[in-house]
Structure formats: structure tokens, C-alpha cells
CSV table of C-alpha atoms in Angstrom, one decimal:
chain,number,residue,atom,x,y,z
A,1268,ILE,CA,162.1,68.7,-59.6
A,1269,ALA,CA,161.0,71.4,-57.2
A,1270,GLY,CA,159.0,70.8,-54.0
A,1271,ILE,CA,157.3,67.5,-53.5
A,1272,THR,CA,156.4,64.9,-56.1
A,1273,GLN,CA,154.1,61.9,-55.6
A,1274,ALA,CA,153.5,58.8,-57.7
A,1275,PRO,CA,151.3,57.5,-59.0
A,1276,THR,CA,148.8,60.3,-59.7
A,1277,SER,CA,146.0,57.8,-59.5
A,1278,GLN,CA,145.6,54.1,-59.1
A,1279,ILE,CA,142.8,51.5,-59.1
A,1280,LEU,CA,143.7,48.6,-56.9
A,1281,ALA,CA,142.1,45.2,-56.2
A,1282,ALA,CA,141.4,44.5,-52.5
A,1283,GLY,CA,144.1,42.4,-50.9
A,1284,ARG,CA,146.9,43.8,-53.2
A,1285,ARG,CA,150.0,45.5,-51.9
A,1286,MET,CA,150.6,49.0,-52.9
A,1287,THR,CA,153.3,51.6,-52.3
A,1288,LEU,CA,152.7,55.3,-52.8
A,1289,ARG,CA,155.9,57.2,-53.5
A,1290,CYS,CA,156.9,60.6,-52.1
A,1291,THR,CA,160.0,62.6,-52.9
A,1292,GLN,CA,161.0,66.1,-51.7
A,1293,ASP,CA,164.0,68.2,-52.8
A,1294,MET,CA,163.8,70.9,-50.2
A,1295,ARG,CA,166.0,69.0,-47.7
A,1296,HIS,CA,163.2,69.2,-45.1
A,1297,ASN,CA,163.7,67.1,-42.0
A,1298,ALA,CA,160.0,66.3,-41.3
A,1299,MET,CA,157.6,64.5,-43.6
A,1300,TYR,CA,154.0,63.4,-43.3
A,1301,TRP,CA,151.3,61.3,-45.0
A,1302,TYR,CA,147.7,62.3,-44.8
A,1303,ARG,CA,144.5,60.9,-46.3
A,1304,GLN,CA,141.7,63.3,-47.4
A,1305,ASP,CA,138.1,62.2,-47.2
A,1306,LEU,CA,135.1,64.4,-47.8
A,1307,GLY,CA,133.6,65.5,-44.5
A,1308,LEU,CA,136.6,64.3,-42.5
A,1309,GLY,CA,139.3,66.7,-43.7
A,1310,LEU,CA,142.9,65.7,-43.7
A,1311,ARG,CA,143.9,63.0,-41.2
A,1312,LEU,CA,147.5,62.2,-40.4
A,1313,ILE,CA,148.5,58.6,-41.1
A,1314,HIS,CA,152.3,58.5,-40.3
A,1315,TYR,CA,155.0,61.1,-39.9
A,1316,SER,CA,158.8,61.2,-39.7
A,1317,ASN,CA,160.7,63.8,-37.7
A,1318,THR,CA,164.0,63.0,-39.5
A,1319,ALA,CA,165.6,60.3,-41.6
A,1320,GLY,CA,165.6,57.0,-39.8
A,1321,THR,CA,162.6,57.8,-37.5
A,1322,THR,CA,158.9,57.4,-38.0
A,1323,GLY,CA,155.8,57.8,-35.8
A,1324,LYS,CA,152.1,57.0,-35.9
A,1325,GLY,CA,149.5,59.6,-36.6
A,1326,GLU,CA,145.7,59.6,-36.1
A,1327,VAL,CA,144.8,56.7,-38.5
A,1328,PRO,CA,147.9,54.4,-38.9
A,1329,ASP,CA,146.2,51.0,-39.1
A,1330,GLY,CA,146.8,49.2,-42.4
A,1331,TYR,CA,149.6,51.5,-43.4
A,1332,SER,CA,153.4,51.4,-42.9
A,1333,VAL,CA,156.2,53.9,-43.8
A,1334,SER,CA,159.9,54.0,-43.9
A,1335,ARG,CA,162.4,56.9,-44.0
A,1336,ALA,CA,165.7,55.5,-45.3
A,1337,ASN,CA,167.0,59.0,-46.4
A,1338,THR,CA,166.0,62.7,-46.2
A,1339,ASP,CA,164.2,62.9,-49.5
A,1340,ASP,CA,162.0,59.8,-49.7
A,1341,PHE,CA,159.0,58.8,-47.6
A,1342,PRO,CA,157.1,55.9,-49.1
A,1343,LEU,CA,153.7,54.8,-47.8
A,1344,THR,CA,152.8,51.1,-48.1
A,1345,LEU,CA,149.4,49.4,-47.9
A,1346,ALA,CA,150.2,45.8,-47.2
A,1347,SER,CA,146.8,44.4,-48.1
A,1348,ALA,CA,144.5,47.1,-49.4
A,1349,VAL,CA,140.8,47.3,-48.3
A,1350,PRO,CA,138.0,49.4,-49.8
A,1351,SER,CA,138.0,51.7,-46.8
A,1352,GLN,CA,141.4,52.8,-47.9
A,1353,THR,CA,139.9,54.5,-51.0
A,1354,SER,CA,141.0,58.1,-50.6
A,1355,VAL,CA,143.2,60.9,-51.8
A,1356,TYR,CA,146.6,60.6,-50.2
A,1357,PHE,CA,148.9,63.6,-49.6
A,1358,CYS,CA,152.5,63.7,-48.7
A,1359,ALA,CA,153.9,66.8,-47.0
A,1360,SER,CA,157.1,68.1,-45.6
A,1361,SER,CA,158.3,70.9,-43.3
A,1362,VAL,CA,161.7,72.2,-42.2
A,1363,ARG,CA,161.3,70.6,-38.8
A,1364,LEU,CA,158.4,68.9,-36.9
A,1365,ALA,CA,158.3,71.5,-34.2
A,1366,ARG,CA,157.3,75.1,-33.8
A,1367,TYR,CA,155.7,77.2,-36.5
A,1368,ASN,CA,156.8,75.4,-39.6
A,1369,GLU,CA,154.8,75.6,-42.8
A,1370,GLN,CA,153.9,72.2,-44.3
A,1371,PHE,CA,154.3,71.9,-48.0
A,1372,PHE,CA,152.0,69.4,-49.7
A,1373,GLY,CA,152.5,67.3,-52.8
A,1374,PRO,CA,149.8,67.1,-55.6
A,1375,GLY,CA,148.2,63.9,-54.1
A,1376,THR,CA,147.5,60.3,-55.2
A,1377,ARG,CA,143.9,59.3,-55.8
A,1378,LEU,CA,143.6,55.6,-54.8
A,1379,THR,CA,140.5,53.5,-55.4
A,1380,VAL,CA,140.4,50.0,-53.8
A,1381,LEU,CA,137.8,47.7,-55.3
B,807,GLN,CA,137.7,62.2,-31.7
B,808,GLN,CA,137.5,65.3,-33.8
B,809,GLN,CA,139.6,67.9,-31.9
B,810,VAL,CA,139.0,70.7,-34.4
B,811,LYS,CA,135.4,71.2,-35.7
B,812,GLN,CA,134.9,73.3,-38.8
B,813,SER,CA,131.7,74.8,-40.2
B,814,PRO,CA,130.0,75.2,-42.6
B,815,GLN,CA,130.9,72.3,-44.8
B,816,SER,CA,130.1,74.3,-47.9
B,817,LEU,CA,129.5,78.0,-48.5
B,818,ILE,CA,128.3,80.0,-51.5
B,819,VAL,CA,129.0,83.7,-51.7
B,820,GLN,CA,128.5,86.3,-54.3
B,821,LYS,CA,131.5,88.2,-55.7
B,822,GLY,CA,132.3,91.1,-53.4
B,823,GLY,CA,130.7,89.5,-50.4
B,824,ILE,CA,132.3,88.4,-47.1
B,825,SER,CA,133.1,84.7,-46.6
B,826,ILE,CA,133.2,83.5,-43.0
B,827,ILE,CA,134.4,80.1,-41.9
B,828,ASN,CA,134.4,79.0,-38.3
B,829,CYS,CA,136.5,76.6,-36.3
B,830,ALA,CA,136.3,75.4,-32.7
B,831,TYR,CA,139.0,73.4,-30.9
B,832,GLU,CA,139.0,71.2,-27.8
B,833,ASN,CA,142.6,71.0,-26.7
B,834,THR,CA,143.5,74.2,-24.7
B,835,ALA,CA,147.2,73.4,-25.2
B,836,PHE,CA,147.0,74.1,-29.0
B,837,ASP,CA,149.1,77.2,-29.6
B,838,TYR,CA,149.3,77.7,-33.4
B,839,PHE,CA,146.4,77.9,-35.8
B,840,PRO,CA,147.1,77.9,-39.5
B,841,TRP,CA,144.6,78.0,-42.4
B,842,TYR,CA,145.3,76.1,-45.6
B,843,GLN,CA,143.7,76.7,-49.0
B,844,GLN,CA,143.3,73.9,-51.5
B,845,PHE,CA,142.4,74.3,-55.2
B,846,PRO,CA,140.8,71.4,-57.1
B,847,GLY,CA,143.4,68.8,-58.0
B,848,LYS,CA,146.1,70.4,-55.9
B,849,GLY,CA,147.6,69.9,-52.5
B,850,PRO,CA,146.7,72.3,-49.7
B,851,ALA,CA,148.9,75.4,-49.2
B,852,LEU,CA,149.4,77.6,-46.2
B,853,LEU,CA,147.2,80.7,-46.4
B,854,ILE,CA,147.5,82.5,-43.1
B,855,ALA,CA,148.2,81.6,-39.5
B,856,ILE,CA,147.8,83.0,-36.0
B,857,ARG,CA,149.3,82.5,-32.5
B,858,PRO,CA,146.9,82.8,-29.5
B,859,ASP,CA,148.7,85.9,-28.1
B,860,VAL,CA,146.8,88.1,-30.6
B,861,SER,CA,143.1,88.3,-31.3
B,862,GLU,CA,143.3,89.1,-35.0
B,863,LYS,CA,145.7,88.8,-37.9
B,864,LYS,CA,145.1,90.3,-41.3
B,865,GLU,CA,146.9,89.6,-44.6
B,866,GLY,CA,145.3,91.4,-47.5
B,867,ARG,CA,141.7,90.4,-47.9
B,868,PHE,CA,142.1,87.5,-45.4
B,869,THR,CA,141.7,87.9,-41.7
B,870,ILE,CA,141.8,85.4,-38.8
B,871,SER,CA,139.8,86.3,-35.7
B,872,PHE,CA,140.8,84.4,-32.5
B,873,ASN,CA,138.8,84.0,-29.3
B,874,LYS,CA,140.9,82.1,-26.8
B,875,SER,CA,138.3,81.9,-24.0
B,876,ALA,CA,135.7,80.5,-26.4
B,877,LYS,CA,138.3,78.2,-28.1
B,878,GLN,CA,137.2,79.4,-31.5
B,879,PHE,CA,138.8,81.0,-34.5
B,880,SER,CA,137.5,82.1,-37.8
B,881,LEU,CA,138.6,83.1,-41.3
B,882,HIS,CA,137.1,86.1,-43.0
B,883,ILE,CA,137.6,86.7,-46.7
B,884,MET,CA,136.7,90.3,-47.6
B,885,ASP,CA,135.6,91.2,-51.1
B,886,SER,CA,135.4,87.6,-52.1
B,887,GLN,CA,136.5,86.8,-55.7
B,888,PRO,CA,135.8,83.8,-58.0
B,889,GLY,CA,139.5,83.0,-57.7
B,890,ASP,CA,139.0,82.4,-54.0
B,891,SER,CA,136.8,79.4,-54.8
B,892,ALA,CA,138.6,76.5,-53.1
B,893,THR,CA,138.5,74.2,-50.1
B,894,TYR,CA,139.6,75.8,-46.8
B,895,PHE,CA,141.0,73.9,-43.9
B,896,CYS,CA,141.6,75.2,-40.4
B,897,ALA,CA,144.2,73.4,-38.3
B,898,ALA,CA,145.8,73.5,-34.9
B,899,THR,CA,149.0,72.2,-33.3
B,900,LEU,CA,151.3,72.3,-30.3
B,901,THR,CA,154.6,74.0,-30.8
B,902,ALA,CA,156.1,72.6,-27.5
B,903,GLY,CA,155.4,69.2,-26.0
B,904,GLY,CA,152.4,67.0,-25.9
B,905,THR,CA,151.2,64.2,-28.2
B,906,SER,CA,150.1,66.7,-30.9
B,907,TYR,CA,153.6,68.3,-30.8
B,908,GLY,CA,154.5,69.6,-34.3
B,909,LYS,CA,151.6,67.7,-35.9
B,910,LEU,CA,148.6,69.5,-37.5
B,911,THR,CA,145.1,68.5,-36.5
B,912,PHE,CA,142.8,69.6,-39.4
B,913,GLY,CA,139.2,70.6,-39.4
B,914,GLN,CA,136.8,68.9,-41.8
B,915,GLY,CA,137.1,71.5,-44.6
B,916,THR,CA,134.8,74.1,-46.2
B,917,ILE,CA,134.1,74.2,-49.9
B,918,LEU,CA,133.8,77.8,-50.8
B,919,THR,CA,132.2,78.9,-54.1
B,920,VAL,CA,132.2,82.5,-55.1
B,921,HIS,CA,129.8,83.3,-57.9
B,922,PRO,CA,130.7,86.1,-60.4
């Protein structure tokens, strides 16, 4: 693999179900991010991780949790999905959190919560 | 609170024309302003970026104009081509300190369509 992979590509989920979106990068980047993309709202940061073992809250963290057990993986979990979490989710990474670092994005996961 | 406001939401341009997308920010501490380009079904990718110590940056047909006093910056696409049809996002961040440190705040996005 090269870059960032996300799984699944798309998912339809019943409200109240638990769901984990997977993200893996092979660039050995320290920082990773989860965004949701909604029409008219742009990309909004959900959670981020500066380095393995640390996580932080972004702009819209409620209803989501993340973990960073190692450098490569950064899963996003919806503990009990609600329809307002219907969105396209992007994982991204950068060399470091700070300074002028380019963020590299994965292909996205389209999630529909019914 | 939308700290970066982008307009227009959509833009239609004829081939060869100039596409202009505008962004305004609120946090005067922002000190790095990238633009990302997103093709349908793909993740965004960095297109061009500017630091506030310059008023303009040009890369090929793409130019960022920056007005620090007005807290505004814009993307100009010269000689627009159908292959430029994509969604464009402006963004802003802090590179040293503050709650937005190292994290991008994105604008709402502009869907650009370039007709042949």
C-alpha cells in the first residue's frame, strides 16, 4: 500500500449501532486526523493525534472516539450512530502536527445512518 | 463558529476564463493559508499555500493573493481548463502556539465547473 487507506469505502448503518472506521498510513507520519465533509460546511476536524499514544479533540468531537495504539493506525469509532452522523469521513496524516506540513488525505468513507 | 468563510459556494467558468474563489478569516493569529483541491470521489490534496509575509504566490496557472489588513485571501485560476473542475477548499492554521496550532480550519468549499 502507498499513502493512506480507509475502510470501508461506504457503509449503511442502522441508528444505534456501533461502527469503527479504519485508517492506515504507510508514510510513518507522526500526526493523523479525522474529518467529516458535509455540503456547505466544508471539512470539519473531529479528532487528531500528534503522535502514537496521544489524541486530541477537534471542532466536532461529540459522538466519536479515537485511539492511536501505533504510528500507522488511527481508527474512528461511533459508539451509537445517529442520523446526523451521515457524512463522508476522511482520514489524513502529516509529518508532524506543527508548522507548514502538508496533510495527505485518504479516499474517504461514505457513511449513511438510517 | 466558522472562522474561515469561503465564497462562492459554486462557480461556473468557460474554458480559458479566470476562476476566482475568495476566503476571509477571523483569527488574526493564523499564519499559514493552504488551498486544497478535491476531485469527485477522492480525498483533498494540497494545491498551493501562502504565508502572510508575502502578498502573492504563483504556481503555474494558480495564484494566491493575500491581503493581511483585510484578513482575506483568494485563489485565481488563469486559463481555466475542464480538468480544473473540482471542489476547492481554502484553509488556515497556526504554526506556533494557540488552540488552532497545527490544525487546519477549512472554508466551506467551492464547486468549480469549467465548461469546454
